CSV table of C-alpha atoms in Angstrom, one decimal:
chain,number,residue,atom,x,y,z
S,1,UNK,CA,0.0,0.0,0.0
S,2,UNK,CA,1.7,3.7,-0.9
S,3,UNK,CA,2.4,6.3,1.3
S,4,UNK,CA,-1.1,8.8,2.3
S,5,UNK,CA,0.5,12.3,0.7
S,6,UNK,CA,-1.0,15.1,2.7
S,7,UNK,CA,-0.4,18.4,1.3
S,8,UNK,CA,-0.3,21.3,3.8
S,9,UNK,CA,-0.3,25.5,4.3
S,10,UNK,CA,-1.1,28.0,6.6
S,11,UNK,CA,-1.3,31.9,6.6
S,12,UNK,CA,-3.0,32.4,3.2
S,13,UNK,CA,-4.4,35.2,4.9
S,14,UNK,CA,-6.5,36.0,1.3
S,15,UNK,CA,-8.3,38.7,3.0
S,16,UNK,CA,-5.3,41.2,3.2
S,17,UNK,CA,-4.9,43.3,-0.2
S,18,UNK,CA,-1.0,42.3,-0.1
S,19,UNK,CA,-1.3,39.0,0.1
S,20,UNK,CA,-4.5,38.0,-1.7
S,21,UNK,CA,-2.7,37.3,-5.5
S,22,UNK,CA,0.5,35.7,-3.8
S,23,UNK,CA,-2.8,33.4,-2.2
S,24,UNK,CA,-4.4,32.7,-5.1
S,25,UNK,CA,-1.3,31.9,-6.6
S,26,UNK,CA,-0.3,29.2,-4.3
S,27,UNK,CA,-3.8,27.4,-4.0
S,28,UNK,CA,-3.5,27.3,-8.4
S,29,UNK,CA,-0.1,25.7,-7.7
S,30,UNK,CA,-1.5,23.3,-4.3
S,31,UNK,CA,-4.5,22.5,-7.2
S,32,UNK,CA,-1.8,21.2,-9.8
S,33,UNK,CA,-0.1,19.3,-6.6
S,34,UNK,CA,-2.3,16.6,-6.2
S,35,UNK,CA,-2.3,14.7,-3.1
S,36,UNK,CA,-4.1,12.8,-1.2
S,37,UNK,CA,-5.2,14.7,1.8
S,38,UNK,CA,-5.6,18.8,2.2
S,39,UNK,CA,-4.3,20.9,5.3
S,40,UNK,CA,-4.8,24.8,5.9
S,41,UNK,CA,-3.4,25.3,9.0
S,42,UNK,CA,-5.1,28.8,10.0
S,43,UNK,CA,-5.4,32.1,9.2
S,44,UNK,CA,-7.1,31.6,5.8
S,45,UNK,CA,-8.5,34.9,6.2
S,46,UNK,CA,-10.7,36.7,8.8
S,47,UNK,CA,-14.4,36.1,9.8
S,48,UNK,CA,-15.9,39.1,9.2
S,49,UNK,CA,-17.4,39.1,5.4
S,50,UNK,CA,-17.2,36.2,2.6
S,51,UNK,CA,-13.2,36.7,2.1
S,52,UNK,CA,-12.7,33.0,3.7
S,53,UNK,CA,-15.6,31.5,1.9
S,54,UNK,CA,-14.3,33.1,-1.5
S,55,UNK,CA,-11.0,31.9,-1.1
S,56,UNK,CA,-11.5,27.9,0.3
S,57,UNK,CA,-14.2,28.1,-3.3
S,58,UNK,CA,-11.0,28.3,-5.5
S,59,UNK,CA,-9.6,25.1,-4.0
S,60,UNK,CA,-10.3,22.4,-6.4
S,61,UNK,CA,-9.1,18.8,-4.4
S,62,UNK,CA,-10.8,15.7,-4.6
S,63,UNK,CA,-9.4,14.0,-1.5
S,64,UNK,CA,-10.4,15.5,2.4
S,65,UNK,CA,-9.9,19.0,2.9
S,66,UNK,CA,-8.4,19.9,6.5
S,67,UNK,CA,-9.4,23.1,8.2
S,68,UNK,CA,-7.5,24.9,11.2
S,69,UNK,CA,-8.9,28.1,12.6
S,70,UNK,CA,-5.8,30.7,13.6
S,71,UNK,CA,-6.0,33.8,15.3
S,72,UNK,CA,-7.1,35.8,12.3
S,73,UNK,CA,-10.5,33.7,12.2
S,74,UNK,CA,-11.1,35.1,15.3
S,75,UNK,CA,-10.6,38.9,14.2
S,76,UNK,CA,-13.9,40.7,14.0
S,77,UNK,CA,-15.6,44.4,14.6
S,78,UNK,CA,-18.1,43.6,16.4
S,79,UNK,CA,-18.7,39.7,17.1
S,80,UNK,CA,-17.6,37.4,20.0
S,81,UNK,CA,-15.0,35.7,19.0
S,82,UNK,CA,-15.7,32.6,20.5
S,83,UNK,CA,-19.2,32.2,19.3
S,84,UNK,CA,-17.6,32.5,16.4
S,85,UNK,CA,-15.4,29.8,16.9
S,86,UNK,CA,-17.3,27.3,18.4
S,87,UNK,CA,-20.6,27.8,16.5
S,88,UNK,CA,-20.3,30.5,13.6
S,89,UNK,CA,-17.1,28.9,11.5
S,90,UNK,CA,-17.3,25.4,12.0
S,91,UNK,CA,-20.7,25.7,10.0
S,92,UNK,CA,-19.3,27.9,7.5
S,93,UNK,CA,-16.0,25.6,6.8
S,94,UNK,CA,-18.4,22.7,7.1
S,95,UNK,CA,-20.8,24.0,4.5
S,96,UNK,CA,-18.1,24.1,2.1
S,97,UNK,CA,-16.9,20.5,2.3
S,98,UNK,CA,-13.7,21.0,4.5
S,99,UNK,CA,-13.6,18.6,8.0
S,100,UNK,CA,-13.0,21.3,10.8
S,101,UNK,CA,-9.7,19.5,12.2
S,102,UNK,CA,-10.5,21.3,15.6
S,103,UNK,CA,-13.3,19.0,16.9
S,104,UNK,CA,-13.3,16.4,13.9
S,105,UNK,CA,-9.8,14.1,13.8
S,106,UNK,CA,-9.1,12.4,10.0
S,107,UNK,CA,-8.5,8.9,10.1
S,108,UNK,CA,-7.9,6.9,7.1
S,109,UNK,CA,-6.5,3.4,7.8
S,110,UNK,CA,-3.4,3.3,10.5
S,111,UNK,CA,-3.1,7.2,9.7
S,112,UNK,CA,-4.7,10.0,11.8
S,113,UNK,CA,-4.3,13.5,11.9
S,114,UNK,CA,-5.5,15.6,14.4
S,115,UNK,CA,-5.4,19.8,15.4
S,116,UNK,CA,-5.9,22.6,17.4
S,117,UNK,CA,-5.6,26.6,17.0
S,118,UNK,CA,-3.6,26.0,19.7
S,119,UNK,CA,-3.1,29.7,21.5
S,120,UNK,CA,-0.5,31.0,23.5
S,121,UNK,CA,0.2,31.9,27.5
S,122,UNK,CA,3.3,34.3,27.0
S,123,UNK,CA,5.3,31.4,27.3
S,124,UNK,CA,7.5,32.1,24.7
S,125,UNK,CA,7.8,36.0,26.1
S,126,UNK,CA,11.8,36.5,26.1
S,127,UNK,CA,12.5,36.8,29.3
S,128,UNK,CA,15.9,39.2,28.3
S,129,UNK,CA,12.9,41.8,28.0
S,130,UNK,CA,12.0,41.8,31.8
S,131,UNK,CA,8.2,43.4,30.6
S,132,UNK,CA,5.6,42.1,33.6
S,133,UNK,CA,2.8,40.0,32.2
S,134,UNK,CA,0.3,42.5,32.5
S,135,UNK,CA,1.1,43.9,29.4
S,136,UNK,CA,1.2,40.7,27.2
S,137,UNK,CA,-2.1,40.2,28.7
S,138,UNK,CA,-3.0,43.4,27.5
S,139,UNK,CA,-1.0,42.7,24.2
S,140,UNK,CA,1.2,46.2,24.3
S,141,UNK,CA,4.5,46.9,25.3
S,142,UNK,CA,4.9,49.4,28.0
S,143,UNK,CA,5.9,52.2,25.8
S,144,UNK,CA,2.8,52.2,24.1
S,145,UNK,CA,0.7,51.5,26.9
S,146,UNK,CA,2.0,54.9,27.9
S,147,UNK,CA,1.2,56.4,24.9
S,148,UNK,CA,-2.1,55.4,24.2
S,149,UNK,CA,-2.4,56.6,28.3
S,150,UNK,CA,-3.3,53.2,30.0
S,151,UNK,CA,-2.7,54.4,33.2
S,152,UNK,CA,-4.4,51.3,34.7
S,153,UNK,CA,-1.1,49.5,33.4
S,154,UNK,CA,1.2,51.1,35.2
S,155,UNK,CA,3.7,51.5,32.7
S,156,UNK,CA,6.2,53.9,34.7
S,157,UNK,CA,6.1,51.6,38.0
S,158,UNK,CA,9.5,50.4,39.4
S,159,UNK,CA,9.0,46.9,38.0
S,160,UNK,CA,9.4,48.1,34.4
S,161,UNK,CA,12.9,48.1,32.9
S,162,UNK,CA,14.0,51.6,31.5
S,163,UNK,CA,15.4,49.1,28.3
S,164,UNK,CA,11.5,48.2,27.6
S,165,UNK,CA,10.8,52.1,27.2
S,166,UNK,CA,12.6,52.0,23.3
S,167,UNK,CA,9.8,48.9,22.7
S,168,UNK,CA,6.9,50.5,21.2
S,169,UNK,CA,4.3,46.8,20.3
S,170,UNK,CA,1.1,46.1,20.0
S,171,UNK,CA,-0.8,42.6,19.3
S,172,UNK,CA,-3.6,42.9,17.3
S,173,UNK,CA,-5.8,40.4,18.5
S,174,UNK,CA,-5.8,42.6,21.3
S,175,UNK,CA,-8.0,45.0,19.2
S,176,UNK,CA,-9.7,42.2,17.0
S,177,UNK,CA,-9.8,38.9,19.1
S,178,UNK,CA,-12.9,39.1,22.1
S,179,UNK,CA,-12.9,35.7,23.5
S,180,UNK,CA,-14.3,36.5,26.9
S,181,UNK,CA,-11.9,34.3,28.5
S,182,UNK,CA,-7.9,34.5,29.6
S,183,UNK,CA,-5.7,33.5,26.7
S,184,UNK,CA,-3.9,30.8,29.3
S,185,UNK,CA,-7.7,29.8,30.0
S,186,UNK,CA,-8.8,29.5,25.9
S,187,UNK,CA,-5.3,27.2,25.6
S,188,UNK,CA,-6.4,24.7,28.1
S,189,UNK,CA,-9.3,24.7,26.2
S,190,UNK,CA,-7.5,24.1,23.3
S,191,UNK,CA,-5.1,21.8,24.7
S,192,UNK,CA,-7.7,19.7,26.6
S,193,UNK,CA,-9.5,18.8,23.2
S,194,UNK,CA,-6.4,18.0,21.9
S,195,UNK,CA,-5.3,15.6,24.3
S,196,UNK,CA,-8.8,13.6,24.0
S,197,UNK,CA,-8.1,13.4,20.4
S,198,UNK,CA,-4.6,11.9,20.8
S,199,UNK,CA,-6.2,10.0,23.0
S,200,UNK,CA,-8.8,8.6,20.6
S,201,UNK,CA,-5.9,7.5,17.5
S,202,UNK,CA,-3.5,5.9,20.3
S,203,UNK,CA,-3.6,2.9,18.5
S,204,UNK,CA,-2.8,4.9,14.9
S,205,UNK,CA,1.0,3.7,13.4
S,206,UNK,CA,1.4,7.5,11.8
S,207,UNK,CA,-0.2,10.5,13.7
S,208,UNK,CA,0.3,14.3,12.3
S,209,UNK,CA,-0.6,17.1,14.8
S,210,UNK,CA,-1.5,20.4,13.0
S,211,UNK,CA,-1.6,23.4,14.6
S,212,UNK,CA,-2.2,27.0,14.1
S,213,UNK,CA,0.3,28.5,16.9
S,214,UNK,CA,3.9,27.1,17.4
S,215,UNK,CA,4.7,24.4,19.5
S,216,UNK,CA,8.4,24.0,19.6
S,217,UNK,CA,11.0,27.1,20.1
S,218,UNK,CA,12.6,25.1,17.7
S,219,UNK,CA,10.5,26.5,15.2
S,220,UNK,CA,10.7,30.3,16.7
S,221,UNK,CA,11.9,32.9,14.4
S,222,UNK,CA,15.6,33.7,15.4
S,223,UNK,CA,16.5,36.7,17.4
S,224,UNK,CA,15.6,40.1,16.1
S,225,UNK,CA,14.3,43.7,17.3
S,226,UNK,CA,12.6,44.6,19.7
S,227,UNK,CA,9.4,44.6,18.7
S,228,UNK,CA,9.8,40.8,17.5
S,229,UNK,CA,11.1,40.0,20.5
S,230,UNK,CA,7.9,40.9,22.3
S,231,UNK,CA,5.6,39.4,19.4
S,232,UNK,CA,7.1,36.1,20.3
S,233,UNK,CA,5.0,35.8,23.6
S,234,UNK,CA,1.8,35.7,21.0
S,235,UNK,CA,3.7,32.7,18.7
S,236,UNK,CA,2.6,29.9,21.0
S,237,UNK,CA,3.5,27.8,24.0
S,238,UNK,CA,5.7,25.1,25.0
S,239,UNK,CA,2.7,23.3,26.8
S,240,UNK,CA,1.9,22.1,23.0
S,241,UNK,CA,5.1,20.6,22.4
S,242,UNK,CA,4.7,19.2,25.5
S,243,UNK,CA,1.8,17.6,24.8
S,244,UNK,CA,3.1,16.3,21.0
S,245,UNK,CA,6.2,14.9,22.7
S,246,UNK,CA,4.1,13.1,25.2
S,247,UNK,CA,2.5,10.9,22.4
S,248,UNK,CA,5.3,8.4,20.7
S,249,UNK,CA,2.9,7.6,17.9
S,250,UNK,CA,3.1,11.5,16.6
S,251,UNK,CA,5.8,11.5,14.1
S,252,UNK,CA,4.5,15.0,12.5
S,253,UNK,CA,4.3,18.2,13.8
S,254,UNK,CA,2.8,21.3,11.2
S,255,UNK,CA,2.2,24.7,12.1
S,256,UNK,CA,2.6,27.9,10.6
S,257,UNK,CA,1.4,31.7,12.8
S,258,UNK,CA,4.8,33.1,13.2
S,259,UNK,CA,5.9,33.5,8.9
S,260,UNK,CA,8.9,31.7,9.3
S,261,UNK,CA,10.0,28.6,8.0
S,262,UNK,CA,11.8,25.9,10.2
S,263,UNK,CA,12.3,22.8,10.7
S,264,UNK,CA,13.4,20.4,13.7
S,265,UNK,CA,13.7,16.6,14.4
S,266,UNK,CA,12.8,15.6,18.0
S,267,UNK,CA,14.2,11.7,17.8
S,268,UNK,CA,11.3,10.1,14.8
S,269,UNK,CA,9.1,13.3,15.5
S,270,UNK,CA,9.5,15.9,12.3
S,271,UNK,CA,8.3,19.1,13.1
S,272,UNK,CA,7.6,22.1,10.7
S,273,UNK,CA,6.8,25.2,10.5
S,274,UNK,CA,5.2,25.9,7.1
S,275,UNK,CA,6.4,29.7,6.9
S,276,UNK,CA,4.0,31.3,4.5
S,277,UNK,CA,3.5,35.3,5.1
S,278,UNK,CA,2.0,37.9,3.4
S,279,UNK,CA,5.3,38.6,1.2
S,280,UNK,CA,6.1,34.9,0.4
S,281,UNK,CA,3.7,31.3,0.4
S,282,UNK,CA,4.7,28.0,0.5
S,283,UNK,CA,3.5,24.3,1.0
S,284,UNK,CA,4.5,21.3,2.3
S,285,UNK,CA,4.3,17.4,1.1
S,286,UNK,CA,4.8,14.8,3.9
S,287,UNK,CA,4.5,11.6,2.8
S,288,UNK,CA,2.6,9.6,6.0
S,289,UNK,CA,4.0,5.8,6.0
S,290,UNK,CA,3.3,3.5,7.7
């Protein structure tokens, strides 16, 4: 029997005017791929209007079609963002003959692959930075908390390195994401799902784990500005890798989020971070043996 070929790509993000061709592009070049199985591995583009139903449309695959939520799912003007993920998007996706990955594993003989959005805790936050958590929480560094005047942040307190005042960051899904919730709690959530499903395919010879967020610093973007440095604490969490590395039957590891390729071996466990971004898109094949 041959190898399952799973074909997989994250970050189309087909919503945002500079990457929208360069998306297009890539699913015309995914379409001529072939394969056997279909992975996008989040932020296909946001919720708000038909931008993600107009872009899964122009796939044309005849096997399964995979679907991972990522952060940018969750961006909207006005909705909760967790209604949106638990109710609102799953229909959608579902609609348009894709398997949402996040509550729906793929099995297909001794192969199973299962997913998450996966979400992050700050766990990656450099610590070199010495910025409290309160601002991660509130996804801005303190130099911009004191400019935008949060007050209630306490960006001038004693605890605050003079080195973070040249930082000025902000995470958007501060502004976008509302998921009534802590992000440490919505990873549990997350992670809790995740481990039932890894659960459920113990017995399957070849497991892939998809996520939207990064698993592994392994698969971190090197060391950079600032800016970057702080943006890492929104990348993911180490409690995923955790997880993966808990489960000797996962030999696959896919994510995307942070617009960086990498790869890593943990002993028989590939991981790999797809690395598509709004300037440059990529895919992966992975050929799942037996």
């Amino acid at each position: 029997m041959r190898a399952m070929r799973l074909i997989a790509t994250a970050d189309l993000h087909f919503n945002h005017p500079r990457s929208k061709a360069l998306a297009v592009e890539l699913i015309e070049r995914m379409n001529r791929a072939g394969g056997d199985v279909l992975l996008l591995a989040g932020d296909t583009a946001v919720a708000d209007g038909e931008a993600l139903e107009q872009c899964l449309s122009l796939v044309k695959f005849a096997g399964p079609k995979l679907f991972l939520c990522g952060n940018h799912e969750l961006w909207t003007r006005g909705a909760d963002s967790y209604a949106e993920f638990i109710e609102r998007l799953p229909a959608r996706v579902r609609g348009l003959g894709w398997q949402w990955l996040e509550t729906d594993p793929f099995r297909a003989g001794a192969t199973a692959i299962v997913g998450t959005v996966g979400w992050y805790d700050y766990g990656f936050a450099s610590p070199l930075l010495g910025i409290p958590e309160r601002f991660y929480a509130a996804k801005m560094s303190p130099a911009a908390a004191r400019y935008l005047k949060r007050d209630d942040l306490r960006p001038d307190d004693v605890d605050v390195p003079s080195s973070a005042g040249a930082i000025f960051a902000r995470w958007n899904d501060g502004k976008f994401v509302k998921l009534g919730r802590s992000d440490a709690a919505f990873l549990d959530e997350c992670l809790a799902r995740l481990e039932a499903h890894l659960g459920a395919v113990r017995e399957a010879a070849h497991v892939v784990v998809a996520t939207h967020c990064v698993p592994f610093r392994e698969l971190l973007p090197p060391s950079h500005s600032g800016q970057w440095e702080f943006a890492k604490a929104y990348l993911g969490s180490p409690r995923m890798g955790e997880l993966i590395r808990r489960n000797p039957n996962v030999r696959t590891a896919i994510c995307g989020h942070s617009h960086f390729p990498a790869e890593h071996w943990f002993g028989s466990l590939r991981a790999i971070n797809v690395g598509s971004g709004y300037r440059q898109k990529g895919f992966v094949e992975v050929e799942l043996a037996d």
